[in-house]
PDB file of C-alpha atoms and ligand atoms in Angstrom:
ATOM      1  CA  UNK P   5     -17.857  -8.301   6.269  1.00  0.00           C
ATOM      2  CA  UNK P   6     -17.505  -5.623   8.914  1.00  0.00           C
ATOM      3  CA  UNK P   7     -19.727  -2.548   8.865  1.00  0.00           C
ATOM      4  CA  UNK P   8     -19.586   0.797  10.615  1.00  0.00           C
ATOM      5  CA  UNK P   9     -23.129   1.959  11.337  1.00  0.00           C
ATOM      6  CA  UNK P  10     -23.681   5.661  12.030  1.00  0.00           C
ATOM      7  CA  UNK P  11     -26.903   7.595  12.465  1.00  0.00           C
ATOM      8  CA  UNK P  12     -28.247  11.023  13.351  1.00  0.00           C
ATOM      9  CA  UNK P  13     -24.984  12.825  12.652  1.00  0.00           C
ATOM     10  CA  UNK P  14     -26.983  16.062  12.487  1.00  0.00           C
ATOM     11  CA  UNK P  15     -24.384  18.274  10.830  1.00  0.00           C
ATOM     12  CA  UNK P  16     -21.966  17.817  13.737  1.00  0.00           C
ATOM     13  CA  UNK P  17     -18.593  17.521  12.001  1.00  0.00           C
ATOM     14  CA  UNK P  18     -16.503  17.471  15.197  1.00  0.00           C
ATOM     15  CA  UNK P  19     -18.525  14.454  16.368  1.00  0.00           C
ATOM     16  CA  UNK P  20     -18.315  12.676  13.005  1.00  0.00           C
ATOM     17  CA  UNK P  21     -14.559  13.225  12.779  1.00  0.00           C
ATOM     18  CA  UNK P  22     -14.085  11.883  16.310  1.00  0.00           C
ATOM     19  CA  UNK P  23     -16.056   8.761  15.367  1.00  0.00           C
ATOM     20  CA  UNK P  24     -14.079   8.270  12.166  1.00  0.00           C
ATOM     21  CA  UNK P  25     -10.786   8.685  14.050  1.00  0.00           C
ATOM     22  CA  UNK P  26     -11.940   6.135  16.635  1.00  0.00           C
ATOM     23  CA  UNK P  27     -12.858   3.762  13.840  1.00  0.00           C
ATOM     24  CA  UNK P  28      -9.515   4.252  12.076  1.00  0.00           C
ATOM     25  CA  UNK P  29      -7.663   3.555  15.319  1.00  0.00           C
ATOM     26  CA  UNK P  30      -9.667   0.512  16.339  1.00  0.00           C
ATOM     27  CA  UNK P  31     -10.628  -1.543  13.305  1.00  0.00           C
ATOM     28  CA  UNK P  32     -10.911  -1.685   9.540  1.00  0.00           C
ATOM     29  CA  UNK P  33     -14.397  -1.857   8.065  1.00  0.00           C
ATOM     30  CA  UNK P  34     -15.571  -2.927   4.638  1.00  0.00           C
ATOM     31  CA  UNK P  35     -18.498  -0.546   4.442  1.00  0.00           C
ATOM     32  CA  UNK P  36     -20.177   2.323   6.229  1.00  0.00           C
ATOM     33  CA  UNK P  37     -23.894   3.067   6.569  1.00  0.00           C
ATOM     34  CA  UNK P  38     -25.575   6.238   7.800  1.00  0.00           C
ATOM     35  CA  UNK P  39     -29.172   5.692   8.964  1.00  0.00           C
ATOM     36  CA  UNK P  40     -30.422   9.198   8.206  1.00  0.00           C
ATOM     37  CA  UNK P  41     -30.608  12.658   9.743  1.00  0.00           C
ATOM     38  CA  UNK P  42     -27.215  13.511   8.375  1.00  0.00           C
ATOM     39  CA  UNK P  43     -28.188  17.193   8.610  1.00  0.00           C
ATOM     40  CA  UNK P  44     -30.419  19.338  10.836  1.00  0.00           C
ATOM     41  CA  UNK P  45     -29.695  20.804  14.305  1.00  0.00           C
ATOM     42  CA  UNK P  46     -25.955  21.203  13.727  1.00  0.00           C
ATOM     43  CA  UNK P  47     -23.711  23.830  12.146  1.00  0.00           C
ATOM     44  CA  UNK P  48     -21.860  21.993   9.338  1.00  0.00           C
ATOM     45  CA  UNK P  49     -24.253  20.181   6.993  1.00  0.00           C
ATOM     46  CA  UNK P  50     -22.158  20.574   3.829  1.00  0.00           C
ATOM     47  CA  UNK P  51     -18.963  19.461   5.544  1.00  0.00           C
ATOM     48  CA  UNK P  52     -20.644  16.376   7.035  1.00  0.00           C
ATOM     49  CA  UNK P  53     -22.094  15.350   3.676  1.00  0.00           C
ATOM     50  CA  UNK P  54     -18.686  15.810   2.037  1.00  0.00           C
ATOM     51  CA  UNK P  55     -17.044  13.671   4.711  1.00  0.00           C
ATOM     52  CA  UNK P  56     -19.532  10.825   4.228  1.00  0.00           C
ATOM     53  CA  UNK P  57     -18.958  10.989   0.485  1.00  0.00           C
ATOM     54  CA  UNK P  58     -15.163  10.874   0.976  1.00  0.00           C
ATOM     55  CA  UNK P  59     -15.618   7.743   3.067  1.00  0.00           C
ATOM     56  CA  UNK P  60     -17.926   6.095   0.553  1.00  0.00           C
ATOM     57  CA  UNK P  61     -20.677   5.833   3.159  1.00  0.00           C
ATOM     58  CA  UNK P  62     -24.134   4.788   2.022  1.00  0.00           C
ATOM     59  CA  UNK P  63     -27.092   6.534   3.573  1.00  0.00           C
ATOM     60  CA  UNK P  64     -30.866   6.734   3.769  1.00  0.00           C
ATOM     61  CA  UNK P  65     -33.097   9.786   4.160  1.00  0.00           C
ATOM     62  CA  UNK P  66     -34.186  10.967   7.605  1.00  0.00           C
ATOM     63  CA  UNK P  67     -36.928  13.423   8.467  1.00  0.00           C
ATOM     64  CA  UNK P  68     -34.437  16.284   8.886  1.00  0.00           C
ATOM     65  CA  UNK P  69     -32.721  15.465   5.575  1.00  0.00           C
ATOM     66  CA  UNK P  70     -36.037  15.570   3.745  1.00  0.00           C
ATOM     67  CA  UNK P  71     -37.188  18.713   5.547  1.00  0.00           C
ATOM     68  CA  UNK P  72     -33.965  20.542   4.642  1.00  0.00           C
ATOM     69  CA  UNK P  73     -34.754  20.110   0.940  1.00  0.00           C
ATOM     70  CA  UNK P  74     -38.493  20.626   1.272  1.00  0.00           C
ATOM     71  CA  UNK P  75     -39.740  17.087   0.655  1.00  0.00           C
ATOM     72  CA  UNK P  76     -40.733  16.370   4.272  1.00  0.00           C
ATOM     73  CA  UNK P  77     -43.273  18.572   6.030  1.00  0.00           C
ATOM     74  CA  UNK P  78     -41.728  20.675   8.780  1.00  0.00           C
ATOM     75  CA  UNK P  79     -45.124  21.063  10.537  1.00  0.00           C
ATOM     76  CA  UNK P  80     -44.263  18.183  12.871  1.00  0.00           C
ATOM     77  CA  UNK P  81     -40.975  19.700  13.992  1.00  0.00           C
ATOM     78  CA  UNK P  82     -40.655  21.568  17.277  1.00  0.00           C
ATOM     79  CA  UNK P  83     -39.742  25.269  16.982  1.00  0.00           C
ATOM     80  CA  UNK P  84     -36.008  24.815  17.544  1.00  0.00           C
ATOM     81  CA  UNK P  85     -35.784  21.937  15.076  1.00  0.00           C
ATOM     82  CA  UNK P  86     -37.756  23.905  12.490  1.00  0.00           C
ATOM     83  CA  UNK P  87     -35.537  26.974  12.970  1.00  0.00           C
ATOM     84  CA  UNK P  88     -32.455  24.811  12.436  1.00  0.00           C
ATOM     85  CA  UNK P  89     -34.018  23.343   9.289  1.00  0.00           C
ATOM     86  CA  UNK P  90     -34.708  26.822   7.892  1.00  0.00           C
ATOM     87  CA  UNK P  91     -31.083  27.802   8.564  1.00  0.00           C
ATOM     88  CA  UNK P  92     -29.831  24.546   7.016  1.00  0.00           C
ATOM     89  CA  UNK P  93     -31.869  25.144   3.868  1.00  0.00           C
ATOM     90  CA  UNK P  94     -30.207  28.547   3.408  1.00  0.00           C
ATOM     91  CA  UNK P  95     -26.648  27.189   3.606  1.00  0.00           C
ATOM     92  CA  UNK P  96     -26.919  23.901   1.709  1.00  0.00           C
ATOM     93  CA  UNK P  97     -24.856  23.968  -1.462  1.00  0.00           C
ATOM     94  CA  UNK P  98     -26.446  22.740  -4.685  1.00  0.00           C
ATOM     95  CA  UNK P  99     -24.265  19.644  -4.435  1.00  0.00           C
ATOM     96  CA  UNK P 100     -25.432  18.926  -0.869  1.00  0.00           C
ATOM     97  CA  UNK P 101     -29.078  19.450  -1.793  1.00  0.00           C
ATOM     98  CA  UNK P 102     -28.652  17.064  -4.726  1.00  0.00           C
ATOM     99  CA  UNK P 103     -27.017  14.507  -2.422  1.00  0.00           C
ATOM    100  CA  UNK P 104     -29.963  14.671  -0.004  1.00  0.00           C
ATOM    101  CA  UNK P 105     -32.513  14.550  -2.818  1.00  0.00           C
ATOM    102  CA  UNK P 106     -30.919  11.330  -4.085  1.00  0.00           C
ATOM    103  CA  UNK P 107     -31.353   9.496  -0.774  1.00  0.00           C
ATOM    104  CA  UNK P 108     -33.954   6.777  -0.597  1.00  0.00           C
ATOM    105  CA  UNK P 109     -35.964   6.272   2.594  1.00  0.00           C
ATOM    106  CA  UNK P 110     -35.114   2.570   2.575  1.00  0.00           C
ATOM    107  CA  UNK P 111     -32.195   0.497   1.285  1.00  0.00           C
ATOM    108  CA  UNK P 112     -31.654  -3.238   1.180  1.00  0.00           C
ATOM    109  CA  UNK P 113     -28.357  -5.028   0.714  1.00  0.00           C
ATOM    110  CA  UNK P 114     -27.697  -8.675   1.484  1.00  0.00           C
ATOM    111  CA  UNK P 115     -28.840  -9.362   5.042  1.00  0.00           C
ATOM    112  CA  UNK P 116     -29.562  -5.682   5.719  1.00  0.00           C
ATOM    113  CA  UNK P 117     -32.524  -3.364   5.511  1.00  0.00           C
ATOM    114  CA  UNK P 118     -31.581   0.221   6.385  1.00  0.00           C
ATOM    115  CA  UNK P 119     -34.105   2.904   7.359  1.00  0.00           C
ATOM    116  CA  UNK P 120     -34.172   6.023   9.520  1.00  0.00           C
ATOM    117  CA  UNK P 121     -37.338   5.540  11.589  1.00  0.00           C
ATOM    118  CA  UNK P 122     -38.808   2.078  11.063  1.00  0.00           C
ATOM    119  CA  UNK P 123     -39.390  -0.341   8.186  1.00  0.00           C
ATOM    120  CA  UNK P 124     -43.122   0.339   8.106  1.00  0.00           C
ATOM    121  CA  UNK P 125     -42.776   4.115   8.457  1.00  0.00           C
ATOM    122  CA  UNK P 126     -39.202   4.941   7.385  1.00  0.00           C
ATOM    123  CA  UNK P 127     -39.314   8.688   7.899  1.00  0.00           C
ATOM    124  CA  UNK P 128     -41.397   9.139  11.033  1.00  0.00           C
ATOM    125  CA  UNK P 129     -41.943   6.132  13.303  1.00  0.00           C
ATOM    126  CA  UNK P 130     -39.813   5.859  16.448  1.00  0.00           C
ATOM    127  CA  UNK P 131     -38.875   2.312  17.485  1.00  0.00           C
ATOM    128  CA  UNK P 132     -38.787   2.955  21.217  1.00  0.00           C
ATOM    129  CA  UNK P 133     -39.688  -0.457  22.648  1.00  0.00           C
ATOM    130  CA  UNK P 134     -39.543  -4.183  21.936  1.00  0.00           C
ATOM    131  CA  UNK P 135     -43.289  -3.997  21.179  1.00  0.00           C
ATOM    132  CA  UNK P 136     -42.808  -1.429  18.416  1.00  0.00           C
ATOM    133  CA  UNK P 137     -39.841  -3.426  17.107  1.00  0.00           C
ATOM    134  CA  UNK P 138     -42.002  -6.556  17.034  1.00  0.00           C
ATOM    135  CA  UNK P 139     -44.750  -4.756  15.162  1.00  0.00           C
ATOM    136  CA  UNK P 140     -42.197  -3.967  12.446  1.00  0.00           C
ATOM    137  CA  UNK P 141     -40.949  -7.527  11.868  1.00  0.00           C
ATOM    138  CA  UNK P 142     -43.454  -8.055   9.079  1.00  0.00           C
ATOM    139  CA  UNK P 143     -42.422  -4.838   7.324  1.00  0.00           C
ATOM    140  CA  UNK P 144     -38.958  -5.988   6.207  1.00  0.00           C
ATOM    141  CA  UNK P 145     -37.724  -9.234   4.694  1.00  0.00           C
ATOM    142  CA  UNK P 146     -34.029  -9.364   5.590  1.00  0.00           C
ATOM    143  CA  UNK P 147     -32.505 -10.785   8.762  1.00  0.00           C
ATOM    144  CA  UNK P 148     -31.202  -7.456  10.054  1.00  0.00           C
ATOM    145  CA  UNK P 149     -32.758  -4.000  10.185  1.00  0.00           C
ATOM    146  CA  UNK P 150     -30.565  -0.975  10.897  1.00  0.00           C
ATOM    147  CA  UNK P 151     -32.427   2.113  12.065  1.00  0.00           C
ATOM    148  CA  UNK P 152     -31.934   5.428  13.888  1.00  0.00           C
ATOM    149  CA  UNK P 153     -34.203   8.380  14.725  1.00  0.00           C
ATOM    150  CA  UNK P 154     -34.530   7.827  18.504  1.00  0.00           C
ATOM    151  CA  UNK P 155     -30.893   8.757  19.268  1.00  0.00           C
ATOM    152  CA  UNK P 156     -30.745   5.777  21.681  1.00  0.00           C
ATOM    153  CA  UNK P 157     -28.406   2.837  20.968  1.00  0.00           C
ATOM    154  CA  UNK P 158     -30.195  -0.519  21.183  1.00  0.00           C
ATOM    155  CA  UNK P 159     -30.108  -4.122  20.001  1.00  0.00           C
ATOM    156  CA  UNK P 160     -33.429  -5.956  19.629  1.00  0.00           C
ATOM    157  CA  UNK P 161     -33.683  -9.663  18.851  1.00  0.00           C
ATOM    158  CA  UNK P 162     -36.754 -11.574  17.697  1.00  0.00           C
ATOM    159  CA  UNK P 163     -37.413 -14.483  19.983  1.00  0.00           C
ATOM    160  CA  UNK P 164     -40.300 -16.956  20.305  1.00  0.00           C
ATOM    161  CA  UNK P 165     -42.787 -14.693  18.578  1.00  0.00           C
ATOM    162  CA  UNK P 166     -41.721 -11.652  20.592  1.00  0.00           C
ATOM    163  CA  UNK P 167     -38.818  -9.244  20.608  1.00  0.00           C
ATOM    164  CA  UNK P 168     -36.414  -8.688  23.490  1.00  0.00           C
ATOM    165  CA  UNK P 169     -33.763  -6.075  24.132  1.00  0.00           C
ATOM    166  CA  UNK P 170     -30.277  -7.572  24.318  1.00  0.00           C
ATOM    167  CA  UNK P 171     -27.744  -6.114  26.738  1.00  0.00           C
ATOM    168  CA  UNK P 172     -24.858  -4.684  24.718  1.00  0.00           C
ATOM    169  CA  UNK P 173     -22.630  -2.433  26.838  1.00  0.00           C
ATOM    170  CA  UNK P 174     -20.574   0.118  24.917  1.00  0.00           C
ATOM    171  CA  UNK P 175     -17.049  -1.034  24.192  1.00  0.00           C
ATOM    172  CA  UNK P 176     -17.636  -4.781  24.368  1.00  0.00           C
ATOM    173  CA  UNK P 177     -18.305  -7.128  21.482  1.00  0.00           C
ATOM    174  CA  UNK P 178     -21.496  -9.080  22.035  1.00  0.00           C
ATOM    175  CA  UNK P 179     -22.440 -12.146  20.009  1.00  0.00           C
ATOM    176  CA  UNK P 180     -25.396 -11.548  17.713  1.00  0.00           C
ATOM    177  CA  UNK P 181     -28.361 -13.701  18.715  1.00  0.00           C
ATOM    178  CA  UNK P 182     -29.520 -16.098  16.003  1.00  0.00           C
ATOM    179  CA  UNK P 183     -32.622 -14.973  14.172  1.00  0.00           C
ATOM    180  CA  UNK P 184     -33.874 -11.564  13.198  1.00  0.00           C
ATOM    181  CA  UNK P 185     -32.439  -8.371  14.671  1.00  0.00           C
ATOM    182  CA  UNK P 186     -33.065  -4.650  14.767  1.00  0.00           C
ATOM    183  CA  UNK P 187     -30.141  -2.402  15.706  1.00  0.00           C
ATOM    184  CA  UNK P 188     -29.903   1.329  16.367  1.00  0.00           C
ATOM    185  CA  UNK P 189     -26.326   2.665  16.605  1.00  0.00           C
ATOM    186  CA  UNK P 190     -27.411   5.690  18.654  1.00  0.00           C
ATOM    187  CA  UNK P 191     -26.586   9.227  17.556  1.00  0.00           C
ATOM    188  CA  UNK P 192     -23.230  10.535  16.390  1.00  0.00           C
ATOM    189  CA  UNK P 193     -24.132  14.203  16.545  1.00  0.00           C
ATOM    190  CA  UNK P 194     -26.798  14.614  19.225  1.00  0.00           C
ATOM    191  CA  UNK P 195     -26.884  11.725  21.749  1.00  0.00           C
ATOM    192  CA  UNK P 196     -29.958  11.784  24.008  1.00  0.00           C
ATOM    193  CA  UNK P 197     -29.313   8.943  26.441  1.00  0.00           C
ATOM    194  CA  UNK P 198     -27.712  11.222  29.046  1.00  0.00           C
ATOM    195  CA  UNK P 199     -24.262  10.446  27.689  1.00  0.00           C
ATOM    196  CA  UNK P 200     -22.929  13.325  25.543  1.00  0.00           C
ATOM    197  CA  UNK P 201     -20.308  11.129  23.810  1.00  0.00           C
ATOM    198  CA  UNK P 202     -20.950  10.191  20.187  1.00  0.00           C
ATOM    199  CA  UNK P 203     -22.454   6.762  19.701  1.00  0.00           C
ATOM    200  CA  UNK P 204     -21.953   4.345  16.818  1.00  0.00           C
ATOM    201  CA  UNK P 205     -21.887   0.632  16.052  1.00  0.00           C
ATOM    202  CA  UNK P 206     -19.503  -1.818  14.447  1.00  0.00           C
ATOM    203  CA  UNK P 207     -21.320  -4.859  13.117  1.00  0.00           C
ATOM    204  CA  UNK P 208     -19.180  -7.846  12.178  1.00  0.00           C
ATOM    205  CA  UNK P 209     -21.242 -10.161   9.995  1.00  0.00           C
ATOM    206  CA  UNK P 210     -18.429 -12.706   9.677  1.00  0.00           C
ATOM    207  CA  UNK P 211     -17.785 -12.999  13.411  1.00  0.00           C
ATOM    208  CA  UNK P 212     -21.503 -12.334  14.150  1.00  0.00           C
ATOM    209  CA  UNK P 213     -20.805  -9.697  16.766  1.00  0.00           C
ATOM    210  CA  UNK P 214     -22.039  -6.201  17.513  1.00  0.00           C
ATOM    211  CA  UNK P 215     -19.961  -3.582  19.262  1.00  0.00           C
ATOM    212  CA  UNK P 216     -21.482  -0.279  20.324  1.00  0.00           C
ATOM    213  CA  UNK P 217     -18.851   2.400  20.849  1.00  0.00           C
ATOM    214  CA  UNK P 218     -18.860   5.802  22.617  1.00  0.00           C
ATOM    215  CA  UNK P 219     -16.457   8.527  21.616  1.00  0.00           C
ATOM    216  CA  UNK P 220     -15.882  11.890  23.307  1.00  0.00           C
ATOM    217  CA  UNK P 221     -15.564  14.835  20.914  1.00  0.00           C
ATOM    218  CA  UNK P 222     -14.950  18.578  21.063  1.00  0.00           C
ATOM    219  CA  UNK P 223     -18.464  19.610  22.082  1.00  0.00           C
ATOM    220  CA  UNK P 224     -17.375  23.211  22.751  1.00  0.00           C
ATOM    221  CA  UNK P 225     -16.226  23.570  19.151  1.00  0.00           C
ATOM    222  CA  UNK P 226     -19.602  22.490  17.758  1.00  0.00           C
ATOM    223  CA  UNK P 227     -21.378  24.736  20.280  1.00  0.00           C
ATOM    224  CA  UNK P 228     -19.246  27.735  19.256  1.00  0.00           C
ATOM    225  CA  UNK P 229     -20.043  27.202  15.584  1.00  0.00           C
ATOM    226  CA  UNK P 230     -23.756  26.875  16.406  1.00  0.00           C
ATOM    227  CA  UNK P 231     -23.742  30.158  18.327  1.00  0.00           C
ATOM    228  CA  UNK P 232     -21.873  31.902  15.520  1.00  0.00           C
ATOM    229  CA  UNK P 233     -24.591  31.078  13.013  1.00  0.00           C
ATOM    230  CA  UNK P 234     -27.419  31.779  15.456  1.00  0.00           C
ATOM    231  CA  UNK P 235     -28.842  28.291  15.941  1.00  0.00           C
ATOM    232  CA  UNK P 236     -31.308  28.012  18.880  1.00  0.00           C
ATOM    233  CA  UNK P 237     -29.697  28.150  22.333  1.00  0.00           C
ATOM    234  CA  UNK P 238     -31.530  25.027  23.530  1.00  0.00           C
ATOM    235  CA  UNK P 239     -29.982  22.976  20.719  1.00  0.00           C
ATOM    236  CA  UNK P 240     -26.545  24.334  21.626  1.00  0.00           C
ATOM    237  CA  UNK P 241     -26.990  23.569  25.321  1.00  0.00           C
ATOM    238  CA  UNK P 242     -28.365  20.046  25.043  1.00  0.00           C
ATOM    239  CA  UNK P 243     -25.181  18.714  23.406  1.00  0.00           C
ATOM    240  CA  UNK P 244     -23.354  19.199  26.694  1.00  0.00           C
ATOM    241  CA  UNK P 245     -25.909  17.081  28.565  1.00  0.00           C
ATOM    242  CA  UNK P 246     -26.505  14.378  25.992  1.00  0.00           C
ATOM    243  CA  UNK P 247     -30.271  14.672  26.266  1.00  0.00           C
TER     244      UNK P 247
HETATM  245 ZN1   ZN H 320     -32.285  12.666  14.518  1.00  0.00          ZN
END
């Protein structure tokens, strides 16, 4: 069983298509997961949702997804994020809104629990350290938790009562440590780790390996579309810097 794990696509179709092309070139997968924030920030929410549906991807709800359909409070968003959510809400088709409304904030399948933020706070908590990861071990029952939200790729492994971060350089397959794991594929559509390339993860449950991958995409195209629809300049600019 080999899985493609995507997160925080944020309505960036050029980035998603680059990731899918990279996947098609490099390896076949049996399933695809999206760990939330499929929309928000970016210029093509309907197109991104349609693409995930074409690919049979499964997904959970992120804070931006819920905000775009009015089920998550936008009070906690910064001004630019909130402006992008208001724009997104005006362009979502009925079909896209129904797709987002159907998303659960937590899914479980086999060895996997899938959330956007964290198992104990699926919409809002950021898992930003081994300590926060450790504090979440009791909040899910499976071996593996897939999450997003921080826009930073990371592999955490439970170890001797603690959690440690496991080195997993992009492009190389690393063996999965035995025991319980939490993995964040990084962001497809708005990377924030000072690398503007899209980030995603291929998880091979048969071979027990994880491979983080980085993929350049046509950033200028996404930026042009964002300017055309009047999305905030700071959101346009940050894509270039990956932060
Ligand atoms: Zn996000």
